[in-house]
Structure formats: structure tokens, C-alpha cells
């Protein structure tokens, strides 16, 4: 870490800062230039609170050389983390497909979709029970009943299930859920992250709509710092000025994040664009970018539903996509379960 | 609301959509053009779930004409909301200054700052007890003890207090807090908003780092839809590509939001820029833009603290700023408590 | 186009607006609601100046239903545009690889790279002669001499060449250049676009760093409105808050833009990230997303150059990438020249 | 400047880099840590091409300590630049008001508005002759004829004039224009900047829609590096995700830029929001933030124009605003011409 000290700063304040840094167990190299003084900090700087340092009056700027995350950092854990979810491996050279409806609506629906996506090659079932909605007047999901229906579909098909949590108050209901999803809006709900860190169950952490890669990894670090090392990251689109798509899927983040961390990285092509006809090209793009898996919305029974899901694929579209993905996997050094 | 239907769409699907809309108690005007069919929805469209409509396969786009918020909407409540906090009025032509330290650190510190800011003209005391931090390794605040110290300062000075909540689990500790603050990262923590909506206590709702004005007002609507109408909005900077300031203070949002809603709008110039020397110009700018008040970080005792707060003003700087603000207030049709 | 009129607007102003719209040859449907009056415009609304309409005092908002671009619009030209560049076809089900160094440096360098990329499968040679640089003190390219060296490489290898123009003053030098590139910073240099529109030569139009898809297509429209229909679009990354990559490659734009327009869409994975190790995964991602081609930086002779190009691939890395791309092309319905 | 070298980098490449840096006349301090090697560059680093350095294979990152602009840098020119435009002083503790219509439309219009804004307190006349428009089908301004009408208004009222240039090809027409404006879309039209740098005439440089403060100052540096030191900066809103306003006026940029540079900084509240009812509050906000002047759109004769300018003030609204501004100026240490 480099701390740039303002020109003509008070010597007493400088000494106080240096003493404080040394008190953290770090070494300090001091170098004087014409226009500024630099402090170079050597040691484990992940423990340094840069906001605090930046707020010191004599400090011009603070620049990290080392990343502030440790448990999530590939430098300290070069091997890929591989997570076993009901016998399905996530991470490393494995590729997994999570699929299912946007919202759980009924037993018939969730079991129907589960069977269809399993037949097409999906290995894990998704379905929304608690739905974060911008408007208090919009449908908020079946909640606890939705989780019961997912568990029913799990019994019926043998697929592990993943569903989103929205409050620490609901933790009890997630006891038999295989993977707990943290949505984009809760990526920095630090109290929730801490409580999930005390579980021994995989957490699927979506990137916030306007969060940097570093903040995302720091949120993973929150979970890991409490002892839960099974974190799966998921890129789902960031907010930009472009109005044609709901969000802008940041696929450069995939190879970049995999370089920075050993954790698995998934992509959600359904939510990013909000348009079903973009799901297939963006899925192939995500595989090309090196994703460890995809989470895709698939619906069925479009004839009787109002919401037949502009962002959802029909089961036969999903099956066709899976075939193309399987051709691509060897190009990126991955293998699906069929291979 | 206008729903644009894709060219050559299936008639049965169109009929199903129209029936569904009518079922919500709305009228539908159908008009056919060369390239598209338009549905014009007439009635209370705030109850329409646009995401659901957008997801219907035959829909090209959905455009709201009316805003989706009702309780927060000035169209339906033209009078400014005025909130009484311990005898201090917030909103309307009143102007209030909230001031205090970033974090509560000790009894001596919080009481010292409280007396200093009160003497300078502040009417409400701020101080962080629960601190949302990007890093799990950074100082997270004194928590419950911090709230006790704030209450001590309240007894000592008579100033009402405001402090931030981070989890529904901590609600009990906030019983004697006068205003509960919801931070930017929790602006869309919908479960928290709902629970605060069941209280009868003012909520100070900061805008999220990447949230639109409409989403911000929808979060106010979450609180109000549960019965708590005392919501104060606070602009605190949004995330852009500019690295020199921590965030970009969006002052155009102030007159714009005051046009859209009857709720009071505050500005936080300290957190937006993260630089104390920008606090005074941005405070005057916020007054010029029409803010109903400011929340400003003030520290004391810079000689003995490491963190003497690059984003905090010293009490004498704050006092000087207050004098300038008082000259400006009549220009914008406002009055402070001294006037 | 829908024009929303403010409540209680002046009838005379409304009549004046309606007359003006009719004067453009459009029909107007008027509908009155409780809170607003709507004007629906029917006809060729691409000629309507929405900024002008929005600036009328009685107008609340203006929403286009039809896109404002005509010549570039797939609705009016459903067939893909296919452009012949020296016998190489761009667009349709063809896939082309443009490759070459960031800057032209010497005859030896450009001819060396040209031969290497041709051997690996590239069909068009790129190389910067005029370099847009943020700093006036940075190297600005070999300019006219750089173009001469590119022409030399063209004679030597038979490859058509593409290079960037920065000013209308330099047009004469581009007479023998096969494709003229307009860089991101000049995407809305409207005078330059108009002059290029008067040529009969393909224009390679990069998306601006903060431009929407619609603005990008409107810039294509500027060129096409002067008669030059050979426009190739190129996504090269947009500006977001993420600091780890130079820009955020917006791959969702590829399938989206191909839906909106019949023009070919390329991707530049080298400039977007600024990191050579991200070029291969982002290239495969771009192919998956449906791009009509790639433009990739390849350097040689890393032993003797200072700038051995962190964003450039070495020829052997490029050759390896080309092989993977060739496996992928059939999955996305494309074919390269070897196939 | 700090260059961070990757772990286990090739020693020969490191030596080549160090030699190259020394060849630029800079000193290099080398320090080795556990995870990386740092090079500290001492001397005039504004001449170092950071893109070039970043592209060297062994470099992990490059961080400037010193700003890359020199002529525009307040560190090297602590005194405010004051520019004399026809006897009106711009910069320092002076405050100037530029006002006039969006577009020049007729002799009657421009002279009418000029007289009205002069009477209200404006000192410089604005008016668009060349209009940058997103659509090739929109009105592009009266061009040369517009400039003639502005010159007519100048003769009539004695006010200096400012108008926008869009192409180097039009330079001849600007001979009698007092201040040449460079619009946001041309902020990085480097060839245009260079040619304006060869004039001896003030240049009014608007910030690009998605440009950082540093890039903006580098564009000023382009002009200044050719010898023209009379550059006036103008903040006019940046592009964010917020759709309610056309752009987000970045008022934190005003005190920040004034800290970084000695050049005058203006604000354009009319274009930023695109809404006339926001112009007055944002003008007062800009004065509070410390702007050296404002450029405001004022129209007249709303009865007979279609475009009576939702973003333009009427002359009487402008006059009322000027009175408020005059009350505020002493608070920010400024004086208008009347004072």
C-alpha cells in the first residue's frame, strides 16, 4: 500500500500516522520527493482500513498494491475451489447448468419444469420463492410455500435446489435448501452475509448492479471470514446508461474474476438482458468467456400463463442450447456431467 | 401506461392480455398502426406489475405515463409533508441542520461534538453506531454501546438523534432513537423497509449508489405502504466513472424529487465527495438547489485522534458554514430555526 | 410516437403543436385521460425532431414507438447487408478476422505481422497510423508515413487494410485504404461522418465510450443518409464504474444490434479490456454472442520492443485462438473463409 | 509515478524498462517486496506515456502520483487565470453571465434576446449557429448565416459573442467570434483542439458526457500545449443511469477542478437537465459550488415559436434569477460587474 502525503504536511501528524501503521504490525518505507512524500507499507495490508487512512488530514491519496481480500484471493489459494452439491461438482474444470422458472407458482408447474430441464441436461433446479420487487404492490412470491414446493420437486427429481433469501428472519426456512442465493440488491447486506458465513452450505452470491469486482470479492470475503468457504459468484449484469437491455452483462468480469479468485464464477444471462431471445447467444458467450456454469430461466405451459416469460426459454429452446454448450465445453477446457 | 404489441402477434395472446388488464379494473384503448398495435391503459396503473407485462411474449415494450408510486406522489398529495422531530420541523419552508461525527467513539467525544454543533446552529445530532463497511476486517462501529452514548448526548443537550440501522435483528435497540437512517446499500433491503413501515417513527432514506429517482421513491413507497408516512429522503451521491470524488453528488435530483414528491429532501455533502474541503461549497450548492436540510459530519479533538476526518468539518468550519447558509435561506424561500 | 401533454395545458398551444405535426405529413390521434392528454403520431416519425418537441412548454414527455433510424433499420431492410472488401465478404453468414499491430512502427514490423496473421487465418490487416491519445505529450502515430507502410504491406501480402481517420483534413491520404475506421471518440463527430458518407468505401464505426445503441445507429444513419451504405459497426467496450478493466465490453449489444439493424457487427476484444490475457476468452465470447467478425491486436518481435503490448497477442497465441474460433463458427451459423 | 512489476518477472525485461525510463530523464527508485517489485519514478512524469508502460508485459499496474497535465495544473501556476473578453474579466473573483437562445433563428430574435439579457445583467451573448444533433434529419442550425446574425447582435448591443464550432473546416467563419465553444461531443476531437490551440482567442471547453475530470484537463492541455492559454472549462452534465434528467450535472466537479487547475470553470444548467424549471435552482447551486460564471439559455417571443424552449428561461425569469445570484456572490467571494 502506498500512502501519498500532502506537501508541507505537519511533521507531528506524519509521525502519528507512521506509529499507527507500525502498530498494525506493518513496516513503513518513507521516501521524500519534490512535491510529495510517499509511505510504502509492507506486510499484510488487507487489515488496513483505507477509508480511515484516507480520512487523515495530511493524506493526499491511498493506493493499494495488494488486494484487500485474503480468503477469496487466488494469490494465497492458487487451486480452484470445487464445491460438491449433492454429487454435482461446481468449479475447477466442471460445468454445471442451473435451470428453472423465475417464480415457483404451483406444484404442477415446478415439477413439470424440473423434469423438463433435467431431461435437457440441467443438474440443479432454481425457482424464486421470495421475490425482491421494486414495487411494494408487485407479486412478492409464494415465500415459505414456494420453498415447500421446491423441496417437493427435489424429492420427485433428485435435483438439488437453489433459491434466494431476502432476510435473516427467514433463515430457518432454508434448512433443506442446497444452495442459498443472495440477490444483487443484497450483495452488501453485510449482516445477512455474516449470518450465511456461519452456515455450512454453499452461498450463490450475485454481483450488485453497480458494484465493482473488488467489492464483490469483499462480500465473498465477509461470508468466508465467518468460516463458510463455499461461495459461488454470479455475474448478472451491471447498470449502465444503455436503455435497450435491462442491464449490461459484464462478461469481461468472468476471466478477470477467475484470475483474482479461486471461487467458481457463474453467469445469469436471463436477468441481465430481460429478453429471452438474447439468452442463447449470451449463454454461448458466457461459456466462451470461461464461466463455470449458467443459471437460466426456463418456463413451461405458456398456453395458460399470462407470464410466459419474455426472459425465459421454453424447455425445447433450453435443450437445443444445452447441445451447443456441450460442443463448446472442450474448447474452454471444461466438461459437463454427460461427458 | 402504453403497451406496445409486436407486429403480427397472436390474437389469442392479445385477447388474454387485454382480459387480464381489464381484470385489474383498468380500461383499455386499442389502436392499430402499420408497424405495431398500442394498448392505452386508463385508471390506477400503479398496481400494474410492468415486469410481468414486459415478460409477455407479444409485448414489444411497456411505457408508464403515470408514476408507479402513489403515497409518495405529489400529484395526489400536493402539500409538503412536514415532520415534527422533538419540536423541530422538517419539510415545507423549514430548514434543518443535522450534524455530528462519522462514528460514535466515546462519551466525551459525542457529547463534545454535540455541544459544539448545537452551539453553531445544528438542531439534530448524528453519529454512527452500526457502520456498514466494504471490508469485514474494518471497524464496524460500537453498535449497541454507540446508541447508548448517543442517548446520553441527547439527555445532555436535548438534541434529537439519528443513527443508521443495518438489520431487522437490531430493531429493539432503536426504540429511543428519534430518526432511523437507512443507508445507501440497504435502500432496496425490502424486508427492512417493510418493518420500518410498521413503526411510527421518521425514517431517513438514503438514495442507493446506483438507483434511479423512481426506485428511490418506490423504496419510500414500501415504507409508506405499511402505514409510516414520515419518510425523509437524502441524496448522498451516485456512482459514476469519475474517480477523483468517491461519488458524484446529484444535485439536480433535489429540485426534481421535490417536484415528484411531497416528502422532505436532504443532502449529505460529506459522504458524497469524501473530501472535507468540498463540504462547504457543496453545502451551499445544496441549499441553492432547494434542499430541506443537510446532514454534515463534524468532528472535534483532531489533536488526539488518528482519524480527524478528511470528510469531516471542524466545529469552527461548521459554524462559519452555518452563517453563510443563513444568508442564503431567504433566497430559496426557507427559514432556519433562528429566523 | 407518443407525446404526453401536461394536465391543464393551454388549448392554443396544443392546437399549434398539432398543426405543426400535421405539417410534417403525420396523422395525430388525440386521447384525453384524467391526468394527461396523449397525442399518438402515425406515419414516418423518423423525421420528427424529438428534442424540439420535448422543448415545447406543454409537453410532459415524448416517447418513440418507432426507431428514429431508417436506412440502418432492419424493419425496413430485413436482409443482412453483405460488404465485399477485396473479395472478402463481411456480414451475412460470413465471419472475418481483422488483425495487426496497435501502431504501425516500421516496414519490417508491419510486413512481419501481416504475414504472420495472414498465415494464422486473418483476412484483413489493421494498423494504427493516426493514434488518438488522451495526452498531447504521448506518441501520436506515424501518420501519413504509417499509411504508406500499410499500403506496402498490402502490396506484399494482398490483404486489404483498415486504419483510423481523425480529421476531415486527412481524407486525401485514405484514398487507397480499403476500410476507414472511425474511433470511439469521433463516433459523434458529425461533420466527419457526413464527409465519409459521400465516399464509396466501407466505414468501420466504433461505438462511443458512453453512447447508447440508438445513438450508435444514428451515427451509422448519418453516413448512410449521404449515400454510403457500407457501414460496419464495432463494439469496443463502454465506460462504467469498474476500474479493473479499461472498459466493459458490452456483448449483449451484439445480438441486440443485429436484431435492430442489417449492418454487420464486429467486436474489438483488445481495446475493451486492455489486457492480452482477456483477449482469447472475450473473442470466443464474442463469437458465441453472434459477432460477424473480430478485430484483434497482434504484435511480433517482443524481444526488441519496449511496448510488447499487454493488450496484444503474439502470433502463435492468435493462431491458436483462430483454431478454436473455427470450431465454434458452425454453432452460430457462420463460416470462415477456410470452410 | 509508481510502476508495480509482476512477481517473478524476467530480469532482462525489467532492466529494459528501467533504462527506458531513465532515458526520459527520470530517476528510478527500486523496492522489492514479498509479492511485487515497485518502481518509483521521480521527475517530470507528465511526459511518460502510461498506456505504453501499462502495455509492457511485466507491468502489473501503473499509478500516477503527479497529475499528467502541466500547463493546466494549479500546482505549477497557483494564480487564477483571468481572461479579458471585450473588457469583461473571466476567472479570479469575477463572475460572468453568458446568456442567449439555444439556436440563432432570425435577426429579430437574436437582437431581441440580446437586448433582454443585457438589460437583466448578462455580459456575453450565446447563440447556436452550428448545432450538433444526434439525428441527421434534425435541424442543424443556420450555420454561417447564424454567425452573421450573432455579429449583427454584437454590433447592436456591444456584447461579445460565443458560439460552437463543429469542424476545422469552418474555422474561417469564426474570425470575429469572441469565444469559440467546443461541445461535449468534440471534447476529445484532438485535431480540432490542436488547431484551436494555434489561435489567440478564448476557447470554451465543455466536458464530455462520459469524461473524467482528468481527461477534461488533458483536453485543455492539448489546446494550451499549442500556445493558447485562454481556456474556459464548462461542466454541462455527465451521463449516468438516471432517466428523469437528460444528464446529471456534476457540481462536485466545480470545487474539485478549481483545486486542480487555475483555469476558470463555468456551469451550463440549461443543457444538463433539459428542463427549464430546474435552471434556476441549479444556477444557484452552481454559484454556491463556486463557479466562475454560468451559461444560460434564454428565449423570447414564446407566443409565436413552436419551440419556446422547455430548457430556456423567459427574459423575466432570467432577470429574477440574476437578482438572487447577485445576493449570493459575496458569500462565495465573487463579484459581478454591477458590484
Coordinates of C-alpha atoms in Angstrom, one line a residue, chain D residues 1 6 13 19 24 55 59 87 126 128 136 163 167 192 201 243 248 311 321 324 329:
Chain D
X1 CA 4.6 7.6 -10.7
X6 CA 4.6 -8.6 -11.6
X13 CA 12.7 -7.0 -19.3
X19 CA 16.7 2.0 -18.9
X24 CA 13.3 10.1 -20.4
X55 CA 1.3 -2.4 -22.1
X59 CA 3.9 -4.5 -15.5
X87 CA -13.4 44.3 -21.3
X126 CA -24.6 33.0 -26.7
X128 CA -26.1 28.3 -31.6
X136 CA -29.0 13.6 -39.5
X163 CA -20.8 30.1 -30.4
X167 CA -15.3 21.2 -37.7
X192 CA -9.8 20.3 -33.6
X201 CA -8.7 33.5 -28.8
X243 CA -33.5 8.8 -17.0
X248 CA -26.6 14.6 -14.3
X311 CA -34.9 24.2 -21.2
X321 CA -32.5 34.7 -11.2
X324 CA -30.7 36.2 -6.5
X329 CA -21.9 36.3 -4.9

